[in-house]
């Protein structure tokens, strides 16, 4: 069994679920900043060794010492493979450039920063590319991202692997309260960071059209980012909209998805979507824009509905269609939950990840993935 160090600074949900299944195939140590320890506590398999280190805020020059500590941890472990979840941190990028690293696998969740996302350090759009070239193998979640790495960054195609973003519903069910929320038959959910590329304005423009056909429709807007009040200059109907314009505590996330019949992703740009992965695992239906990686994640008319980005009428019609047809809802929910046992299943994703370590990193040990 090979020794793997799994390093992450963010993408905690993804890392937790990957680690819990990956530990079946490898000798696993998880390396993480202390600030994410609480998020990962109580949901990690007891067989995973966890080492935390102090990681200051990204603009703090003490990050130089922090990166030295991180490198000491890696050297002490002496892993056969270092697998890093995209860090979005230039301190790590420069450390990667100037240090000898173990055989390196990097999961790239987003190649480019999302439009309107201002949470970034100057120059990080360029330093993050260091991982593209220093890694022996890259993992992305869609074929579209693989194509960009090959064509725009000249990464050899044999170094880029496409693995699905696993479902996250089971994780949030474990984290949430034991009280099962009743599904509200006409409730929609817009969840996550509220930024221009998420297309909230198109959903709000669609709401009056939906209400004409389904007067009971209600929209929950949950997340922080933009000030949602800018979309309601004259106030809003509290019976029609439930707005939580703030960070949503982990233990309350599952309840929002359990209550909602449909999660709406009216994005104008997307690489992949943890919100879709969470919806599928919670049995919440998905209507999304046919843009970027969403068109690969969501199988149109099988386990979700896709509409052209920015098309308010098409978005409204798709939501009306789904809310009005209980048989269609049941069919799509069954299909989505089935996928959670297939390509979105973490055991399968972990086995494929381990195969990358063994087969593509020139490690000779064999692995049983049955």
mmCIF file of C-alpha atoms in Angstrom:
data_model
loop_
_atom_site.group_PDB
_atom_site.id
_atom_site.type_symbol
_atom_site.label_atom_id
_atom_site.label_comp_id
_atom_site.label_asym_id
_atom_site.label_seq_id
_atom_site.Cartn_x
_atom_site.Cartn_y
_atom_site.Cartn_z
ATOM 1 C CA UNK A 1 0.000 0.000 0.000
ATOM 2 C CA UNK A 2 1.501 3.331 -1.049
ATOM 3 C CA UNK A 3 1.881 6.335 1.209
ATOM 4 C CA UNK A 4 -0.142 9.402 0.118
ATOM 5 C CA UNK A 5 -0.212 12.886 1.601
ATOM 6 C CA UNK A 6 -3.404 14.766 0.749
ATOM 7 C CA UNK A 7 -2.968 18.552 1.121
ATOM 8 C CA UNK A 8 -5.784 21.081 1.050
ATOM 9 C CA UNK A 9 -6.332 24.693 2.055
ATOM 10 C CA UNK A 10 -9.961 24.872 0.887
ATOM 11 C CA UNK A 11 -12.521 22.696 -0.961
ATOM 12 C CA UNK A 12 -13.055 21.043 2.415
ATOM 13 C CA UNK A 13 -16.221 19.115 1.512
ATOM 14 C CA UNK A 14 -14.626 17.560 -1.546
ATOM 15 C CA UNK A 15 -11.481 16.675 0.393
ATOM 16 C CA UNK A 16 -13.395 15.072 3.268
ATOM 17 C CA UNK A 17 -15.374 12.760 1.040
ATOM 18 C CA UNK A 18 -12.402 11.880 -1.153
ATOM 19 C CA UNK A 19 -10.221 11.136 1.886
ATOM 20 C CA UNK A 20 -12.863 8.962 3.550
ATOM 21 C CA UNK A 21 -12.996 6.683 0.523
ATOM 22 C CA UNK A 22 -9.334 6.981 -0.480
ATOM 23 C CA UNK A 23 -8.124 5.605 2.857
ATOM 24 C CA UNK A 24 -9.408 2.179 1.746
ATOM 25 C CA UNK A 25 -6.756 2.069 -0.982
ATOM 26 C CA UNK A 26 -3.730 3.961 0.369
ATOM 27 C CA UNK A 27 -1.871 4.824 3.552
ATOM 28 C CA UNK A 28 -3.295 8.332 3.904
ATOM 29 C CA UNK A 29 -2.219 11.444 5.787
ATOM 30 C CA UNK A 30 -4.290 14.620 5.504
ATOM 31 C CA UNK A 31 -2.404 17.929 5.780
ATOM 32 C CA UNK A 32 -4.456 21.049 6.375
ATOM 33 C CA UNK A 33 -4.434 24.541 7.936
ATOM 34 C CA UNK A 34 -5.694 24.707 11.496
ATOM 35 C CA UNK A 35 -8.482 27.091 10.439
ATOM 36 C CA UNK A 36 -10.278 24.319 8.509
ATOM 37 C CA UNK A 37 -9.871 21.706 11.244
ATOM 38 C CA UNK A 38 -13.306 22.400 12.723
ATOM 39 C CA UNK A 39 -14.964 21.905 9.347
ATOM 40 C CA UNK A 40 -13.317 18.511 8.979
ATOM 41 C CA UNK A 41 -13.716 17.279 12.552
ATOM 42 C CA UNK A 42 -16.156 14.471 13.326
ATOM 43 C CA UNK A 43 -16.655 13.565 9.653
ATOM 44 C CA UNK A 44 -13.273 12.006 8.800
ATOM 45 C CA UNK A 45 -12.579 8.273 8.873
ATOM 46 C CA UNK A 46 -10.582 7.403 12.011
ATOM 47 C CA UNK A 47 -7.944 5.648 9.877
ATOM 48 C CA UNK A 48 -6.855 8.981 8.347
ATOM 49 C CA UNK A 49 -3.880 10.621 10.040
ATOM 50 C CA UNK A 50 -4.462 14.364 10.252
ATOM 51 C CA UNK A 51 -1.702 16.964 10.626
ATOM 52 C CA UNK A 52 -2.652 20.631 10.939
ATOM 53 C CA UNK A 53 -0.424 23.686 10.753
ATOM 54 C CA UNK A 54 -0.888 27.386 11.342
ATOM 55 C CA UNK A 55 -1.743 29.231 8.130
ATOM 56 C CA UNK A 56 -2.142 33.047 8.466
ATOM 57 C CA UNK A 57 -4.392 35.143 6.279
ATOM 58 C CA UNK A 58 -3.151 35.249 2.733
ATOM 59 C CA UNK A 59 -1.692 38.786 2.887
ATOM 60 C CA UNK A 60 0.307 38.050 6.041
ATOM 61 C CA UNK A 61 4.095 37.740 5.410
ATOM 62 C CA UNK A 62 4.264 35.083 8.135
ATOM 63 C CA UNK A 63 3.018 32.740 5.427
ATOM 64 C CA UNK A 64 6.681 32.298 4.563
ATOM 65 C CA UNK A 65 7.207 30.517 7.894
ATOM 66 C CA UNK A 66 3.954 28.647 7.430
ATOM 67 C CA UNK A 67 5.131 27.241 4.110
ATOM 68 C CA UNK A 68 8.391 26.133 5.718
ATOM 69 C CA UNK A 69 6.358 24.262 8.321
ATOM 70 C CA UNK A 70 4.250 22.678 5.584
ATOM 71 C CA UNK A 71 7.360 21.513 3.727
ATOM 72 C CA UNK A 72 8.804 20.031 6.942
ATOM 73 C CA UNK A 73 5.592 18.039 7.417
ATOM 74 C CA UNK A 74 5.761 16.720 3.860
ATOM 75 C CA UNK A 75 9.433 15.766 4.266
ATOM 76 C CA UNK A 76 8.690 13.948 7.523
ATOM 77 C CA UNK A 77 5.899 11.927 5.898
ATOM 78 C CA UNK A 78 8.010 11.097 2.822
ATOM 79 C CA UNK A 79 4.933 10.246 0.750
ATOM 80 C CA UNK A 80 5.076 8.263 -2.462
ATOM 81 C CA UNK A 81 2.526 10.739 -3.814
ATOM 82 C CA UNK A 82 1.556 14.263 -2.756
ATOM 83 C CA UNK A 83 -2.015 15.000 -3.880
ATOM 84 C CA UNK A 84 -2.983 18.663 -3.606
ATOM 85 C CA UNK A 85 -6.436 20.167 -3.895
ATOM 86 C CA UNK A 86 -6.081 23.464 -5.781
ATOM 87 C CA UNK A 87 -5.017 25.977 -3.139
ATOM 88 C CA UNK A 88 -5.709 29.396 -4.735
ATOM 89 C CA UNK A 89 -2.756 30.571 -2.646
ATOM 90 C CA UNK A 90 0.329 32.242 -4.185
ATOM 91 C CA UNK A 91 2.445 31.360 -1.125
ATOM 92 C CA UNK A 92 1.949 27.691 -1.943
ATOM 93 C CA UNK A 93 2.540 28.360 -5.642
ATOM 94 C CA UNK A 94 5.931 29.947 -5.012
ATOM 95 C CA UNK A 95 6.804 27.171 -2.564
ATOM 96 C CA UNK A 96 5.973 24.644 -5.248
ATOM 97 C CA UNK A 97 8.192 26.459 -7.748
ATOM 98 C CA UNK A 98 11.297 26.661 -5.547
ATOM 99 C CA UNK A 99 11.196 23.330 -3.704
ATOM 100 C CA UNK A 100 11.746 19.735 -4.656
ATOM 101 C CA UNK A 101 8.414 18.002 -4.202
ATOM 102 C CA UNK A 102 7.345 14.361 -4.062
ATOM 103 C CA UNK A 103 5.568 12.980 -7.152
ATOM 104 C CA UNK A 104 2.716 15.459 -7.443
ATOM 105 C CA UNK A 105 -0.963 15.108 -8.378
ATOM 106 C CA UNK A 106 -3.092 18.268 -8.358
ATOM 107 C CA UNK A 107 -6.861 18.511 -8.593
ATOM 108 C CA UNK A 108 -7.809 21.702 -10.455
ATOM 109 C CA UNK A 109 -11.384 22.723 -9.630
ATOM 110 C CA UNK A 110 -11.341 26.028 -11.545
ATOM 111 C CA UNK A 111 -8.752 26.929 -14.168
ATOM 112 C CA UNK A 112 -9.730 30.605 -14.214
ATOM 113 C CA UNK A 113 -11.140 32.876 -11.542
ATOM 114 C CA UNK A 114 -14.892 33.377 -11.897
ATOM 115 C CA UNK A 115 -16.033 36.724 -13.347
ATOM 116 C CA UNK A 116 -16.731 39.230 -10.589
ATOM 117 C CA UNK A 117 -14.860 37.225 -7.952
ATOM 118 C CA UNK A 118 -12.742 39.856 -6.184
ATOM 119 C CA UNK A 119 -11.374 37.535 -3.499
ATOM 120 C CA UNK A 120 -7.888 37.108 -4.914
ATOM 121 C CA UNK A 121 -4.330 38.263 -4.324
ATOM 122 C CA UNK A 122 -2.519 40.310 -6.959
ATOM 123 C CA UNK A 123 -0.750 38.006 -9.386
ATOM 124 C CA UNK A 124 -2.427 34.812 -8.158
ATOM 125 C CA UNK A 125 -4.059 34.233 -11.551
ATOM 126 C CA UNK A 126 -0.541 33.690 -12.875
ATOM 127 C CA UNK A 127 1.137 31.919 -9.957
ATOM 128 C CA UNK A 128 -1.608 29.283 -9.770
ATOM 129 C CA UNK A 129 -0.479 28.061 -13.175
ATOM 130 C CA UNK A 130 2.760 26.806 -11.627
ATOM 131 C CA UNK A 131 0.842 23.730 -10.444
ATOM 132 C CA UNK A 132 -0.260 23.006 -14.022
ATOM 133 C CA UNK A 133 3.324 22.472 -15.088
ATOM 134 C CA UNK A 134 4.932 21.080 -11.923
ATOM 135 C CA UNK A 135 2.377 18.272 -11.455
ATOM 136 C CA UNK A 136 2.998 14.859 -12.970
ATOM 137 C CA UNK A 137 -0.772 14.357 -13.150
ATOM 138 C CA UNK A 138 -3.736 16.742 -13.069
ATOM 139 C CA UNK A 139 -7.351 15.930 -12.207
ATOM 140 C CA UNK A 140 -10.285 18.033 -13.442
ATOM 141 C CA UNK A 141 -14.029 17.454 -13.249
ATOM 142 C CA UNK A 142 -15.129 18.032 -16.855
ATOM 143 C CA UNK A 143 -13.849 17.331 -20.352
ATOM 144 C CA UNK A 144 -14.209 21.031 -21.092
ATOM 145 C CA UNK A 145 -11.566 21.843 -18.467
ATOM 146 C CA UNK A 146 -9.310 19.124 -19.843
ATOM 147 C CA UNK A 147 -9.605 20.656 -23.301
ATOM 148 C CA UNK A 148 -8.637 24.102 -21.963
ATOM 149 C CA UNK A 149 -5.552 22.719 -20.212
ATOM 150 C CA UNK A 150 -4.465 20.903 -23.360
ATOM 151 C CA UNK A 151 -5.196 23.644 -25.887
ATOM 152 C CA UNK A 152 -4.522 26.861 -23.949
ATOM 153 C CA UNK A 153 -1.802 25.693 -21.563
ATOM 154 C CA UNK A 154 -0.199 23.011 -23.729
ATOM 155 C CA UNK A 155 -0.456 20.324 -21.046
ATOM 156 C CA UNK A 156 0.053 16.851 -22.613
ATOM 157 C CA UNK A 157 -3.305 15.092 -22.665
ATOM 158 C CA UNK A 158 -1.928 11.976 -20.973
ATOM 159 C CA UNK A 159 -1.284 14.109 -17.871
ATOM 160 C CA UNK A 160 -4.895 15.325 -17.544
ATOM 161 C CA UNK A 161 -7.541 13.060 -16.020
ATOM 162 C CA UNK A 162 -11.292 13.703 -15.833
ATOM 163 C CA UNK A 163 -12.995 12.506 -12.652
ATOM 164 C CA UNK A 164 -16.496 13.529 -11.638
ATOM 165 C CA UNK A 165 -17.155 15.816 -8.673
ATOM 166 C CA UNK A 166 -18.755 13.404 -6.230
ATOM 167 C CA UNK A 167 -22.098 13.956 -4.579
ATOM 168 C CA UNK A 168 -22.108 15.920 -1.315
ATOM 169 C CA UNK A 169 -25.616 15.263 -0.049
ATOM 170 C CA UNK A 170 -24.656 12.344 2.188
ATOM 171 C CA UNK A 171 -21.988 14.499 3.898
ATOM 172 C CA UNK A 172 -24.528 17.212 4.749
ATOM 173 C CA UNK A 173 -27.040 14.644 5.896
ATOM 174 C CA UNK A 174 -24.444 13.385 8.375
ATOM 175 C CA UNK A 175 -23.730 16.943 9.515
ATOM 176 C CA UNK A 176 -27.313 18.129 9.798
ATOM 177 C CA UNK A 177 -29.976 17.671 12.402
ATOM 178 C CA UNK A 178 -31.841 14.404 12.672
ATOM 179 C CA UNK A 179 -35.152 16.186 11.959
ATOM 180 C CA UNK A 180 -36.097 15.528 8.353
ATOM 181 C CA UNK A 181 -37.562 18.646 6.749
ATOM 182 C CA UNK A 182 -40.736 18.229 4.719
ATOM 183 C CA UNK A 183 -40.237 18.966 1.030
ATOM 184 C CA UNK A 184 -42.065 22.177 0.116
ATOM 185 C CA UNK A 185 -43.605 21.415 -3.287
ATOM 186 C CA UNK A 186 -43.245 24.896 -4.811
ATOM 187 C CA UNK A 187 -40.027 26.110 -3.164
ATOM 188 C CA UNK A 188 -36.928 26.972 -5.224
ATOM 189 C CA UNK A 189 -33.411 27.367 -3.852
ATOM 190 C CA UNK A 190 -30.594 29.629 -5.025
ATOM 191 C CA UNK A 191 -27.613 28.648 -2.882
ATOM 192 C CA UNK A 192 -23.971 29.652 -2.478
ATOM 193 C CA UNK A 193 -21.767 32.665 -3.059
ATOM 194 C CA UNK A 194 -23.759 35.465 -4.655
ATOM 195 C CA UNK A 195 -21.627 36.829 -7.479
ATOM 196 C CA UNK A 196 -22.522 38.224 -10.936
ATOM 197 C CA UNK A 197 -21.593 35.026 -12.791
ATOM 198 C CA UNK A 198 -24.190 33.099 -10.766
ATOM 199 C CA UNK A 199 -26.959 34.853 -12.725
ATOM 200 C CA UNK A 200 -29.310 35.593 -9.825
ATOM 201 C CA UNK A 201 -30.779 38.539 -11.723
ATOM 202 C CA UNK A 202 -32.127 36.195 -14.418
ATOM 203 C CA UNK A 203 -33.859 34.033 -11.845
ATOM 204 C CA UNK A 204 -35.418 37.089 -10.218
ATOM 205 C CA UNK A 205 -36.643 38.269 -13.625
ATOM 206 C CA UNK A 206 -38.141 34.806 -14.172
ATOM 207 C CA UNK A 207 -39.997 34.733 -10.861
ATOM 208 C CA UNK A 208 -43.012 36.864 -11.951
ATOM 209 C CA UNK A 209 -43.394 34.642 -15.033
ATOM 210 C CA UNK A 210 -43.348 31.540 -12.856
ATOM 211 C CA UNK A 211 -45.797 33.072 -10.382
ATOM 212 C CA UNK A 212 -48.324 33.688 -13.169
ATOM 213 C CA UNK A 213 -48.610 29.929 -13.650
ATOM 214 C CA UNK A 214 -47.736 28.755 -10.125
ATOM 215 C CA UNK A 215 -48.924 31.350 -7.586
ATOM 216 C CA UNK A 216 -47.541 29.314 -4.662
ATOM 217 C CA UNK A 217 -43.925 29.494 -5.868
ATOM 218 C CA UNK A 218 -41.348 30.646 -3.330
ATOM 219 C CA UNK A 219 -37.616 31.347 -3.704
ATOM 220 C CA UNK A 220 -34.985 30.904 -0.981
ATOM 221 C CA UNK A 221 -31.813 32.926 -1.633
ATOM 222 C CA UNK A 222 -29.093 31.692 0.718
ATOM 223 C CA UNK A 223 -25.477 32.804 0.691
ATOM 224 C CA UNK A 224 -23.159 35.758 0.991
ATOM 225 C CA UNK A 225 -21.339 37.874 -1.565
ATOM 226 C CA UNK A 226 -23.280 40.650 -3.245
ATOM 227 C CA UNK A 227 -25.821 42.575 -1.200
ATOM 228 C CA UNK A 228 -29.098 41.011 -2.304
ATOM 229 C CA UNK A 229 -31.032 44.174 -1.431
ATOM 230 C CA UNK A 230 -29.719 45.784 -4.638
ATOM 231 C CA UNK A 231 -32.030 43.457 -6.546
ATOM 232 C CA UNK A 232 -35.046 44.665 -4.543
ATOM 233 C CA UNK A 233 -34.878 48.488 -4.544
ATOM 234 C CA UNK A 234 -38.562 48.683 -3.579
ATOM 235 C CA UNK A 235 -38.475 45.878 -1.055
ATOM 236 C CA UNK A 236 -39.768 42.344 -1.557
ATOM 237 C CA UNK A 237 -42.714 40.125 -0.737
ATOM 238 C CA UNK A 238 -41.645 38.021 2.240
ATOM 239 C CA UNK A 239 -44.163 35.351 1.307
ATOM 240 C CA UNK A 240 -42.489 34.992 -2.107
ATOM 241 C CA UNK A 241 -38.844 35.336 -1.046
ATOM 242 C CA UNK A 242 -36.852 34.065 1.910
ATOM 243 C CA UNK A 243 -33.453 35.773 1.948
ATOM 244 C CA UNK A 244 -30.474 34.684 4.054
ATOM 245 C CA UNK A 245 -27.748 37.036 2.787
ATOM 246 C CA UNK A 246 -25.015 35.622 5.020
ATOM 247 C CA UNK A 247 -22.774 32.628 5.638
ATOM 248 C CA UNK A 248 -24.924 29.531 6.094
ATOM 249 C CA UNK A 249 -23.802 27.364 9.060
ATOM 250 C CA UNK A 250 -22.876 23.842 7.999
ATOM 251 C CA UNK A 251 -25.544 22.207 10.149
ATOM 252 C CA UNK A 252 -28.283 24.262 8.453
ATOM 253 C CA UNK A 253 -27.300 23.685 4.821
ATOM 254 C CA UNK A 254 -28.961 20.293 4.525
ATOM 255 C CA UNK A 255 -32.287 21.636 5.778
ATOM 256 C CA UNK A 256 -32.414 24.204 2.974
ATOM 257 C CA UNK A 257 -31.975 21.502 0.335
ATOM 258 C CA UNK A 258 -34.428 19.153 2.052
ATOM 259 C CA UNK A 259 -37.085 21.862 2.071
ATOM 260 C CA UNK A 260 -36.626 22.830 -1.566
ATOM 261 C CA UNK A 261 -38.029 20.976 -4.546
ATOM 262 C CA UNK A 262 -35.706 22.573 -7.112
ATOM 263 C CA UNK A 263 -32.228 24.075 -6.919
ATOM 264 C CA UNK A 264 -31.757 26.706 -9.619
ATOM 265 C CA UNK A 265 -28.325 27.427 -11.107
ATOM 266 C CA UNK A 266 -28.903 30.258 -13.634
ATOM 267 C CA UNK A 267 -25.147 30.728 -14.122
ATOM 268 C CA UNK A 268 -23.614 32.588 -17.056
ATOM 269 C CA UNK A 269 -20.220 30.925 -16.440
ATOM 270 C CA UNK A 270 -19.288 27.678 -14.738
ATOM 271 C CA UNK A 271 -16.483 25.152 -14.559
ATOM 272 C CA UNK A 272 -18.146 22.618 -12.246
ATOM 273 C CA UNK A 273 -20.632 22.864 -9.409
ATOM 274 C CA UNK A 274 -20.535 21.672 -5.847
ATOM 275 C CA UNK A 275 -24.102 22.990 -5.499
ATOM 276 C CA UNK A 276 -25.298 20.538 -8.156
ATOM 277 C CA UNK A 277 -23.343 17.750 -6.445
ATOM 278 C CA UNK A 278 -25.007 18.624 -3.146
ATOM 279 C CA UNK A 279 -28.472 18.811 -4.739
ATOM 280 C CA UNK A 280 -28.183 15.369 -6.309
ATOM 281 C CA UNK A 281 -27.205 13.764 -3.025
ATOM 282 C CA UNK A 282 -30.099 15.468 -1.214
ATOM 283 C CA UNK A 283 -32.683 14.412 -3.793
ATOM 284 C CA UNK A 284 -33.299 18.048 -4.793
ATOM 285 C CA UNK A 285 -34.020 18.581 -8.488
ATOM 286 C CA UNK A 286 -31.799 20.838 -10.602
ATOM 287 C CA UNK A 287 -32.537 23.426 -13.282
ATOM 288 C CA UNK A 288 -29.362 25.009 -14.620
ATOM 289 C CA UNK A 289 -27.861 26.987 -17.464
ATOM 290 C CA UNK A 290 -26.299 24.955 -20.245
ATOM 291 C CA UNK A 291 -22.916 26.556 -19.767
ATOM 292 C CA UNK A 292 -19.403 25.298 -19.055
ATOM 293 C CA UNK A 293 -19.140 22.158 -16.993
ATOM 294 C CA UNK A 294 -22.819 22.210 -15.987
ATOM 295 C CA UNK A 295 -23.708 20.731 -19.366
ATOM 296 C CA UNK A 296 -21.557 17.696 -18.507
ATOM 297 C CA UNK A 297 -22.679 17.294 -14.899
ATOM 298 C CA UNK A 298 -26.434 17.560 -15.542
ATOM 299 C CA UNK A 299 -27.974 15.095 -17.976
ATOM 300 C CA UNK A 300 -30.751 17.065 -19.661
ATOM 301 C CA UNK A 301 -34.240 15.594 -19.241
ATOM 302 C CA UNK A 302 -32.775 12.619 -17.356
ATOM 303 C CA UNK A 303 -31.699 13.956 -13.972
ATOM 304 C CA UNK A 304 -32.143 17.693 -14.491
ATOM 305 C CA UNK A 305 -33.102 20.405 -16.957
ATOM 306 C CA UNK A 306 -30.737 22.713 -18.874
ATOM 307 C CA UNK A 307 -31.633 26.076 -20.414
ATOM 308 C CA UNK A 308 -29.652 28.643 -22.441
ATOM 309 C CA UNK A 309 -27.765 31.053 -20.148
ATOM 310 C CA UNK A 310 -29.445 34.431 -19.699
ATOM 311 C CA UNK A 311 -32.720 33.247 -21.282
ATOM 312 C CA UNK A 312 -35.320 34.323 -18.713
ATOM 313 C CA UNK A 313 -38.315 32.849 -20.538
ATOM 314 C CA UNK A 314 -36.630 29.471 -21.024
ATOM 315 C CA UNK A 315 -35.598 29.424 -17.359
ATOM 316 C CA UNK A 316 -39.153 30.204 -16.240
ATOM 317 C CA UNK A 317 -40.647 27.567 -18.538
ATOM 318 C CA UNK A 318 -38.263 24.864 -17.301
ATOM 319 C CA UNK A 319 -39.088 25.610 -13.664
ATOM 320 C CA UNK A 320 -42.829 25.700 -14.402
ATOM 321 C CA UNK A 321 -42.545 22.387 -16.232
ATOM 322 C CA UNK A 322 -40.777 20.722 -13.332
ATOM 323 C CA UNK A 323 -42.949 22.142 -10.550
ATOM 324 C CA UNK A 324 -46.106 21.192 -12.449
ATOM 325 C CA UNK A 325 -45.248 17.559 -13.180
ATOM 326 C CA UNK A 326 -44.950 15.220 -10.180
ATOM 327 C CA UNK A 327 -44.181 12.212 -12.388
ATOM 328 C CA UNK A 328 -41.297 14.081 -14.031
ATOM 329 C CA UNK A 329 -40.013 15.104 -10.606
ATOM 330 C CA UNK A 330 -40.056 11.484 -9.426
ATOM 331 C CA UNK A 331 -38.323 10.267 -12.582
ATOM 332 C CA UNK A 332 -35.525 12.836 -12.349
ATOM 333 C CA UNK A 333 -35.060 12.413 -8.612
ATOM 334 C CA UNK A 334 -34.707 8.649 -9.049
ATOM 335 C CA UNK A 335 -32.189 9.151 -11.850
ATOM 336 C CA UNK A 336 -30.150 11.648 -9.815
ATOM 337 C CA UNK A 337 -30.026 9.400 -6.754
ATOM 338 C CA UNK A 338 -28.990 6.482 -8.983
ATOM 339 C CA UNK A 339 -26.043 8.521 -10.236
ATOM 340 C CA UNK A 340 -24.990 9.048 -6.633
ATOM 341 C CA UNK A 341 -24.333 5.302 -6.569
ATOM 342 C CA UNK A 342 -22.526 5.332 -9.910
ATOM 343 C CA UNK A 343 -20.292 8.056 -11.403
ATOM 344 C CA UNK A 344 -20.924 10.485 -8.496
ATOM 345 C CA UNK A 345 -20.142 7.830 -5.893
ATOM 346 C CA UNK A 346 -17.038 8.576 -3.807
ATOM 347 C CA UNK A 347 -15.925 4.957 -3.606
ATOM 348 C CA UNK A 348 -15.720 4.862 -7.401
ATOM 349 C CA UNK A 349 -13.989 8.254 -7.568
ATOM 350 C CA UNK A 350 -11.452 7.233 -4.926
ATOM 351 C CA UNK A 351 -10.692 3.997 -6.778
ATOM 352 C CA UNK A 352 -10.101 5.960 -9.988
ATOM 353 C CA UNK A 353 -7.894 8.408 -8.063
ATOM 354 C CA UNK A 354 -5.836 5.547 -6.656
ATOM 355 C CA UNK A 355 -5.453 4.138 -10.149
ATOM 356 C CA UNK A 356 -3.907 7.455 -11.198
ATOM 357 C CA UNK A 357 -1.375 7.120 -8.384
ATOM 358 C CA UNK A 358 -0.474 3.560 -9.314
ATOM 359 C CA UNK A 359 -0.747 3.473 -13.080
ATOM 360 C CA UNK A 360 0.275 6.971 -14.114
ATOM 361 C CA UNK A 361 2.849 7.803 -11.455
ATOM 362 C CA UNK A 362 5.029 4.787 -12.327
ATOM 363 C CA UNK A 363 4.340 3.134 -8.990
ATOM 364 C CA UNK A 364 4.459 -0.598 -9.427
ATOM 365 C CA UNK A 365 2.168 -1.806 -6.629
ATOM 366 C CA UNK A 366 -1.154 -3.272 -7.690
ATOM 367 C CA UNK A 367 -4.510 -2.156 -6.394
ATOM 368 C CA UNK A 368 -7.777 -4.020 -6.054
ATOM 369 C CA UNK A 369 -10.661 -1.701 -6.992
ATOM 370 C CA UNK A 370 -13.412 -4.286 -6.992
#
